[in-house]
Tab-separated table of C-alpha atoms in Angstrom:
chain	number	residue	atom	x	y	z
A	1	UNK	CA	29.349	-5.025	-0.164
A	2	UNK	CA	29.223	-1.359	-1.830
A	3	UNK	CA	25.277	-2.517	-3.132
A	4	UNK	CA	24.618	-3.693	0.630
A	5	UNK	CA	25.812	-0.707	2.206
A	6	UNK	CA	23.865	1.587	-0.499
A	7	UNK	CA	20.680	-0.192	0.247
A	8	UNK	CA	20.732	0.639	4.435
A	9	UNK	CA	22.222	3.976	4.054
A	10	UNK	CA	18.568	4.014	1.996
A	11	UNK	CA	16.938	3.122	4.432
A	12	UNK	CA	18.218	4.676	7.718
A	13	UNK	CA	15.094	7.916	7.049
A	14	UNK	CA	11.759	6.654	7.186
A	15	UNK	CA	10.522	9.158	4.894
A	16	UNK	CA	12.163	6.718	1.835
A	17	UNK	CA	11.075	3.731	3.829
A	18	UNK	CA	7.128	5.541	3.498
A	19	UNK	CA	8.364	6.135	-0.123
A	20	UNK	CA	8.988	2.732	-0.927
A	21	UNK	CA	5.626	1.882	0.768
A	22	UNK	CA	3.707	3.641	-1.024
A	23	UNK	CA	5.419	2.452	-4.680
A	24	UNK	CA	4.845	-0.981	-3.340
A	25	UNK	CA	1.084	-0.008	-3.380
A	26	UNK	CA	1.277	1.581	-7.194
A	27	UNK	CA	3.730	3.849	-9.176
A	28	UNK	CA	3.198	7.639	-8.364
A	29	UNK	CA	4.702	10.740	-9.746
A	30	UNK	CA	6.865	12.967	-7.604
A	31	UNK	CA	4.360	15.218	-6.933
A	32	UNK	CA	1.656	12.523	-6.043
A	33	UNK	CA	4.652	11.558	-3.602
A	34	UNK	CA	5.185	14.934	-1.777
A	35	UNK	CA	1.263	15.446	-1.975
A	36	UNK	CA	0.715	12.269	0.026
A	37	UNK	CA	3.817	13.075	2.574
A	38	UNK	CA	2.951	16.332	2.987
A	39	UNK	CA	6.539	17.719	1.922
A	40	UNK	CA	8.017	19.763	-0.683
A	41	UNK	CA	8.880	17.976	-3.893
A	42	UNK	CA	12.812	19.117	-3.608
A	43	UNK	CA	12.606	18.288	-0.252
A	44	UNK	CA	11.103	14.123	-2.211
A	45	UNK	CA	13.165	14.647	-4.703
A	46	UNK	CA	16.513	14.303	-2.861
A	47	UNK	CA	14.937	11.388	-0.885
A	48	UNK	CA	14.285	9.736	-4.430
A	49	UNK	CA	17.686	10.041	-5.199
A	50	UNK	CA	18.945	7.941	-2.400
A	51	UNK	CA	16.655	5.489	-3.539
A	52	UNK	CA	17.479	5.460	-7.088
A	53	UNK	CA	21.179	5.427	-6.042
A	54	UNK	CA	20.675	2.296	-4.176
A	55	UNK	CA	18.820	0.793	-6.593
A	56	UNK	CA	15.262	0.545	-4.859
A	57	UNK	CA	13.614	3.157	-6.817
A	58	UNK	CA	13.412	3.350	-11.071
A	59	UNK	CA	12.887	6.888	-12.149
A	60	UNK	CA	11.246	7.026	-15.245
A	61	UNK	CA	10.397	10.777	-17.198
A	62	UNK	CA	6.725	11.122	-18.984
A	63	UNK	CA	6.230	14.442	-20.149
A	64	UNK	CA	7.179	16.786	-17.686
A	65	UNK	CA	5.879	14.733	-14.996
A	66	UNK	CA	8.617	12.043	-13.389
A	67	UNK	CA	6.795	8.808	-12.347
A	68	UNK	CA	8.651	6.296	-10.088
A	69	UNK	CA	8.627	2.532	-9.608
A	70	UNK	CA	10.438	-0.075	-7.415
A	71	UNK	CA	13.539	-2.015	-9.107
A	72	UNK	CA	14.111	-5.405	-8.896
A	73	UNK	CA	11.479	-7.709	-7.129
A	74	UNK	CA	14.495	-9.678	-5.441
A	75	UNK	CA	16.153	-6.370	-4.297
A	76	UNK	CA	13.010	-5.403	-2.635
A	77	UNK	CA	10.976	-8.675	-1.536
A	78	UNK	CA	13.304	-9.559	1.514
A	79	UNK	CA	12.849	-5.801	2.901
A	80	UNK	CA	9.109	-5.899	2.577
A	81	UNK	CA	8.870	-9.143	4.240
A	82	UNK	CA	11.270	-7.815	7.122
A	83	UNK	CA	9.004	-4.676	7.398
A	84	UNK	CA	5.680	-6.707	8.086
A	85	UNK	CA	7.485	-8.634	10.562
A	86	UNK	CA	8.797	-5.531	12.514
A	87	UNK	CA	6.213	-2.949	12.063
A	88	UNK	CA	2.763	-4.750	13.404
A	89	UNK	CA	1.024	-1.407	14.331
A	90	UNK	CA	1.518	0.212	11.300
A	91	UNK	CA	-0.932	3.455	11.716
A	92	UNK	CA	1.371	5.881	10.363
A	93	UNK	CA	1.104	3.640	7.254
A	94	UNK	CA	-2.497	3.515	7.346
A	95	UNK	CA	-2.230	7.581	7.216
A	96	UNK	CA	-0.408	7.410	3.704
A	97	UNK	CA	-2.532	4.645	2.814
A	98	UNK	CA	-5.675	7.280	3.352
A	99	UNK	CA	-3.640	10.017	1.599
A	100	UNK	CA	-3.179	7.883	-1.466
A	101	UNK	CA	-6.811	7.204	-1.685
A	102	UNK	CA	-7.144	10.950	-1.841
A	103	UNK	CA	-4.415	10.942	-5.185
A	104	UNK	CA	-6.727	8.387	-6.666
A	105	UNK	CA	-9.736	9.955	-6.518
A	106	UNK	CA	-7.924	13.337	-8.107
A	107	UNK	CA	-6.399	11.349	-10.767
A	108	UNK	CA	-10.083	9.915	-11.633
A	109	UNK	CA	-11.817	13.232	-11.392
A	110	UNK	CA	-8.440	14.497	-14.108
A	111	UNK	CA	-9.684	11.710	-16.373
A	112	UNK	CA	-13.060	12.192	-16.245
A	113	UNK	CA	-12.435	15.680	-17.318
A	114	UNK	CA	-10.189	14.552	-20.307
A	115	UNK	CA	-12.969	12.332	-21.227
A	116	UNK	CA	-15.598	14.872	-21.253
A	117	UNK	CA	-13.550	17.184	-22.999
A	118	UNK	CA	-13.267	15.133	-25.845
A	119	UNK	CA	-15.876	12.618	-25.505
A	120	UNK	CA	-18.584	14.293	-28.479
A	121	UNK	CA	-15.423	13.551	-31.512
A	122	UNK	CA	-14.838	9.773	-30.454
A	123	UNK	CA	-18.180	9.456	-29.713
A	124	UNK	CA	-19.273	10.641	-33.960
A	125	UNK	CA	-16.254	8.203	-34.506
A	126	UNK	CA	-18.019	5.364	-32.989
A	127	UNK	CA	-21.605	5.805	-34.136
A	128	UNK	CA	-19.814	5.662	-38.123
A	129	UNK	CA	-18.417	1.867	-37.167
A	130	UNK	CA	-19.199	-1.555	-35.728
A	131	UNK	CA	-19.841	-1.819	-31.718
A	132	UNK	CA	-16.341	-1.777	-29.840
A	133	UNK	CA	-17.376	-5.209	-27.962
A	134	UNK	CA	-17.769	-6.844	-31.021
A	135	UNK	CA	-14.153	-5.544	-32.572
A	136	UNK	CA	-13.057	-6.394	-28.758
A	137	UNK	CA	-14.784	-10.336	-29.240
A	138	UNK	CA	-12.928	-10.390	-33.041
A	139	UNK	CA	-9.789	-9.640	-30.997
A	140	UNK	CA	-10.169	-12.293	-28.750
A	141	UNK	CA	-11.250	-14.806	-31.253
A	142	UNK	CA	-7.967	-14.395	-33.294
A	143	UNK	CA	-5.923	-14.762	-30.720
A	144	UNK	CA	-7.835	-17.890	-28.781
A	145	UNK	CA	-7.182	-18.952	-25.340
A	146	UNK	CA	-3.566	-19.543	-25.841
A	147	UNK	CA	-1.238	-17.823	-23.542
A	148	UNK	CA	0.665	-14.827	-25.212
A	149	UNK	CA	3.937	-14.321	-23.049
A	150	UNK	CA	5.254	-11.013	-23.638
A	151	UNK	CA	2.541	-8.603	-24.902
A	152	UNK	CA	3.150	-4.489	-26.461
A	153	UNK	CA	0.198	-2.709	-26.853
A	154	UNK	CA	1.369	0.573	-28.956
A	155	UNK	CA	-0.757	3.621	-28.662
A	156	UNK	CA	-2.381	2.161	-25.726
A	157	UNK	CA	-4.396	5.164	-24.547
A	158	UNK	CA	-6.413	4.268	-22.094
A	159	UNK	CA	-5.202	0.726	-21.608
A	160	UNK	CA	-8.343	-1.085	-22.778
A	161	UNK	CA	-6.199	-3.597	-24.681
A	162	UNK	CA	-3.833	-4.396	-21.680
A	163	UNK	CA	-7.037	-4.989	-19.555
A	164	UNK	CA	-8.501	-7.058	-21.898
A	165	UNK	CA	-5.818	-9.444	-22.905
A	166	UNK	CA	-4.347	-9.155	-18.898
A	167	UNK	CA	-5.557	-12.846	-18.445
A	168	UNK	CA	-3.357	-14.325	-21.100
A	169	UNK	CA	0.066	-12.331	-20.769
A	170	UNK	CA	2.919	-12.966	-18.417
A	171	UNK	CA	4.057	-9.241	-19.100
A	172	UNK	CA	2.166	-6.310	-20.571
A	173	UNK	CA	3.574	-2.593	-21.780
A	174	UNK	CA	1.759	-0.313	-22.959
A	175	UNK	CA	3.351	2.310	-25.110
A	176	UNK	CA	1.633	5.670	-26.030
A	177	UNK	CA	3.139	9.473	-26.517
A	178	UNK	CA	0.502	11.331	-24.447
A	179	UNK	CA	1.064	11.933	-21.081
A	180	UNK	CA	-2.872	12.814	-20.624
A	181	UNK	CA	-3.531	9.107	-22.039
A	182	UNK	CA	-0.699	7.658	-19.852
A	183	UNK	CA	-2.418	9.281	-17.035
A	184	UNK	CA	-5.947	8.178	-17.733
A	185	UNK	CA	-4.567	4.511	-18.471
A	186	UNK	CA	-2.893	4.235	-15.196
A	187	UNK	CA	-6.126	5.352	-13.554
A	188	UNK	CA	-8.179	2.463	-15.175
A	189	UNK	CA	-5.700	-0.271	-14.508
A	190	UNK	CA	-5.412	0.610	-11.001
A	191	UNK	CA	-7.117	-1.829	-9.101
A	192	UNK	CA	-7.308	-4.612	-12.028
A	193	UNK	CA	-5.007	-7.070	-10.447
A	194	UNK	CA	-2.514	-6.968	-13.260
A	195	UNK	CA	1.009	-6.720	-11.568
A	196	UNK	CA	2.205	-7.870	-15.279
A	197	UNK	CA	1.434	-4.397	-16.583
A	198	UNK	CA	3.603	-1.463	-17.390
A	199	UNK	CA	2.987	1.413	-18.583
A	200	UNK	CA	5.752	3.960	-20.942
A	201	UNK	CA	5.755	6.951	-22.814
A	202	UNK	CA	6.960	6.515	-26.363
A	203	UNK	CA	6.569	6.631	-30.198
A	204	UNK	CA	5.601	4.319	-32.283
A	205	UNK	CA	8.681	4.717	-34.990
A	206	UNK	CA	11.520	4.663	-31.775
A	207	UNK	CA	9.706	2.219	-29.128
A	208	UNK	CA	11.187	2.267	-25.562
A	209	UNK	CA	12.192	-1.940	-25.862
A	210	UNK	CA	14.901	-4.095	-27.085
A	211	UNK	CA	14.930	-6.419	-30.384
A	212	UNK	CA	12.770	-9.224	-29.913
A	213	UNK	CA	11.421	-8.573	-26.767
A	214	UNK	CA	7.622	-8.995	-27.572
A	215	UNK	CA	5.380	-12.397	-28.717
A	216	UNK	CA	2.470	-10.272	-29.438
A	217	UNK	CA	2.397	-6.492	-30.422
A	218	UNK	CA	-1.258	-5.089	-31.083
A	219	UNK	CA	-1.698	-1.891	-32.360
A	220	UNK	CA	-5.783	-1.274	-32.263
A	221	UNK	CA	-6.679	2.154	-33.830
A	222	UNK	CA	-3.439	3.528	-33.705
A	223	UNK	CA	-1.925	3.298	-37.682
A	224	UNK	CA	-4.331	5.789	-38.988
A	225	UNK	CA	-2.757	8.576	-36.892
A	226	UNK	CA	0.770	7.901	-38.556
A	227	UNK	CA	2.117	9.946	-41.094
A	228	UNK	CA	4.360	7.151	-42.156
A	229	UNK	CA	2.933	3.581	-41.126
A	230	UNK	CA	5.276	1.693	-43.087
A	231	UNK	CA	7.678	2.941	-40.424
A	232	UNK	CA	5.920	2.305	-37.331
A	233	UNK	CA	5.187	-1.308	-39.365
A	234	UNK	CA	9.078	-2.086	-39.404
A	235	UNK	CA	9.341	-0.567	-36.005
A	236	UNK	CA	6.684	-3.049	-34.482
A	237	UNK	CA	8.330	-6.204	-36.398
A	238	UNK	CA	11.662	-4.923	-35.035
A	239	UNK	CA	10.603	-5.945	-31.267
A	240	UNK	CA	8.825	-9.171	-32.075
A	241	UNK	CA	10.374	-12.200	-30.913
A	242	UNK	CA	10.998	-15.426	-33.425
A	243	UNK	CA	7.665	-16.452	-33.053
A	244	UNK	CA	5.929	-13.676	-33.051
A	245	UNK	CA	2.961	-12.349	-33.856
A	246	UNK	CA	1.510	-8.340	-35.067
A	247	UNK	CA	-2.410	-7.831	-34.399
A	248	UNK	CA	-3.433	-4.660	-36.398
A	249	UNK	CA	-6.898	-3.433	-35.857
A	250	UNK	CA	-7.659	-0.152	-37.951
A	251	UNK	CA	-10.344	0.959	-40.554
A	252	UNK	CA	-10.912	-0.644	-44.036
A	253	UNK	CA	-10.269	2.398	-47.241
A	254	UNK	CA	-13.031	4.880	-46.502
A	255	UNK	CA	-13.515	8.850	-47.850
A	256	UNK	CA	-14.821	10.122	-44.259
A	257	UNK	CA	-12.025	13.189	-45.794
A	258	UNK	CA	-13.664	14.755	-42.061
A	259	UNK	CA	-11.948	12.497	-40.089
A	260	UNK	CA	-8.855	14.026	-41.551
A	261	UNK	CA	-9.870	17.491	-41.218
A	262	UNK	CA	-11.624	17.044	-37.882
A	263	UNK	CA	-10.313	14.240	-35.819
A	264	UNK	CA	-6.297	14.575	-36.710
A	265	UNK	CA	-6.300	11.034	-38.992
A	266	UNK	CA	-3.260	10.908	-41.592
A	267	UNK	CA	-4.582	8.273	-43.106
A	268	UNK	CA	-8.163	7.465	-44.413
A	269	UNK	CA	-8.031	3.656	-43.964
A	270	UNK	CA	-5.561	1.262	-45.086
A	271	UNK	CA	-6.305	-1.274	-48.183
A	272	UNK	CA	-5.127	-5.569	-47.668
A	273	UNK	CA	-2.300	-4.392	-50.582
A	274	UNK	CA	-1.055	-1.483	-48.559
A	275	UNK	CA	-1.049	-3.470	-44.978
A	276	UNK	CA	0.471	-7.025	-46.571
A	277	UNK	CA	3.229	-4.868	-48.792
A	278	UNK	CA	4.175	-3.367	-45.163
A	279	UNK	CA	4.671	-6.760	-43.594
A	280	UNK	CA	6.319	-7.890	-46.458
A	281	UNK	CA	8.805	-5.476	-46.391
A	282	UNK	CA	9.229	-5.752	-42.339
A	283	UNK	CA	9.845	-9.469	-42.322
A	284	UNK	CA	6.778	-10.432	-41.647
A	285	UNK	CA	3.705	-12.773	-44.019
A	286	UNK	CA	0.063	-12.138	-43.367
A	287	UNK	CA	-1.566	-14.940	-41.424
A	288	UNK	CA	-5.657	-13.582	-41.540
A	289	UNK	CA	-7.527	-10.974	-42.299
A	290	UNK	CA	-11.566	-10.318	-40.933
A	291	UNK	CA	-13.847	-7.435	-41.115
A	292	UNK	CA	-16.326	-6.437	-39.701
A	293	UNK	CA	-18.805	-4.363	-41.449
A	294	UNK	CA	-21.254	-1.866	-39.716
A	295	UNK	CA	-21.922	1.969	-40.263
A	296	UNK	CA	-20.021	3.826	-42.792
A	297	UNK	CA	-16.640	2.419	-41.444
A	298	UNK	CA	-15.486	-1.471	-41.599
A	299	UNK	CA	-13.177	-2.578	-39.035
A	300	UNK	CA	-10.560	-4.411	-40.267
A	301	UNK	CA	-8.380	-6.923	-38.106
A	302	UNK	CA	-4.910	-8.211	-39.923
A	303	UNK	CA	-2.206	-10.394	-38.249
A	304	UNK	CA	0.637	-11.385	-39.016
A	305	UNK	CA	3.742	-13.470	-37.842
A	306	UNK	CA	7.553	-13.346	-38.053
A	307	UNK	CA	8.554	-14.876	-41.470
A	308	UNK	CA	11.457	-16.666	-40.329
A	309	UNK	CA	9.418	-18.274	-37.788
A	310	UNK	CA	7.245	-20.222	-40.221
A	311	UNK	CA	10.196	-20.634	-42.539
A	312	UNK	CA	11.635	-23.011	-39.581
A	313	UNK	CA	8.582	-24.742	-39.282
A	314	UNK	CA	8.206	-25.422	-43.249
């Protein structure tokens, strides 16, 4: 009864009944929130906390930006139905729908910005290796057209992976430390019909997720950035499921000793020995390894599954 009377206390302003409106469109930051309502964010802020109270409204701290989302489908799904029932007219809703446009296009312009920024150092990166599309067509041919349940994309920067693999997963995180990234991911995915994705700020050697919560975890051009891989390695393993599977796509051994200087890379490559010790040691035995050779940089692609898993099926 306490839950019950939480939830229509919640609801008894309509500024939170706008708020959850407009997080049943997409997930929005505080600010994006007050922006849109045309109110201070203290002023949102204590409105959010009724919500979060009552359990409508996740809170969820990236940065020093706080992003919200809605909480349980079946909390929420009976007052959204009740609310198209009741509210035919719904202009003032078109109003916030117009205002949210207007966040959209400033979050695009934001990434566009990022991207230009740094666009000339990934773009010497890419010109030194084989086309992405065909590393993206390797990706897909490893995994096949089987479905991949639960899917954690670490380091997922702009979201490419979740986008790409979106058809095949029931539920999709993606997991990266930058709040700039974040930003520019949830920009991209907006609009993709992919209700199954998430996006969280973490790292790599503490992820954000229970033990074997994940069937696939990918991490595509992430491993060379960490000082200790074995690490992030064991850390990846830790959240895979009993049948699960680790995609790691990352560069071959190389001397490109610029890339270190230049681009921030710890690591200079990664050799089969080095990669298949690290599963070894994380529970986990090497299932295939491809390449793909063009420029001065191959493209390596190794997966590997859960040990006990096949150990079972032996």
């Amino acid at each position: 009864m306490d839950d019950l009377l939480a939830i229509f206390r919640a609801l008894t302003d309509p500024t939170r009944i706008r708020i959850l409106l407009l997080l049943h469109e997409m997930e929005l930051s505080i600010g994006e929130i007050a922006q849109i309502l045309g109110q201070s964010q203290p002023r949102v802020s204590r409105h959010v906390k009724v919500l979060v109270d009552a359990g409508l409204v996740v809170r969820r701290k990236e940065g020093s930006w706080v992003f919200l989302h809605l909480g349980k489908k079946e909390r929420l799904q009976p007052l959204f139905s009740a609310l198209d029932i009741w509210d035919q007219e719904k202009s003032w809703r078109n109003t916030d729908h117009a205002r949210l446009k207007a966040v959209l296009l400033d979050r695009a312009a934001a990434a566009s910005r990022y991207f230009e920024a740094h666009a000339p150092e990934w773009d010497s990166i890419r010109s030194m290796h084989v086309a992405e599309s065909e590393v993206e067509q390797a990706i897909l041919s490893i995994i096949g057209d089987r479905k991949i349940g639960r899917l954690v994309d670490i380091g997922t920067g702009t979201g490419r992976m979740l986008e790409l693999l979106g058809s095949q997963a029931d539920k999709m995180i993606g997991i990266d430390r930058s709040p700039e990234m974040l930003r520019i991911a949830r920009t991209k995915l907006t609009g993709k019909n992919l209700p199954q994705a998430s996006l969280c700020q973490g790292d790599m050697y503490a992820l954000p997720l229970e033990k074997k919560s994940a069937d696939w975890v990918i991490l595509h051009q992430v491993l060379h950035y960490a000082q200790q891989p074995a690490l992030a390695i064991e850390e990846a393993a830790r959240v895979l499921d009993k049948n699960g599977h680790l995609l790691i796509i990352d560069f071959a051994s190389h001397d490109k000793e610029e890339l270190r200087l230049n681009n921030a890379h710890a690591r200079l490559g990664f050799s089969d020995d080095q990669i298949n010790e690290w599963f070894l040691s994380s529970g986990l035995v090497t299932q295939k390894i491809e390449q793909l050779k063009g420029g001065s940089l191959t493209v390596k692609l190794w997966l590997a599954t859960r040990s006990d898993s096949l150990s079972r099926k032996s």
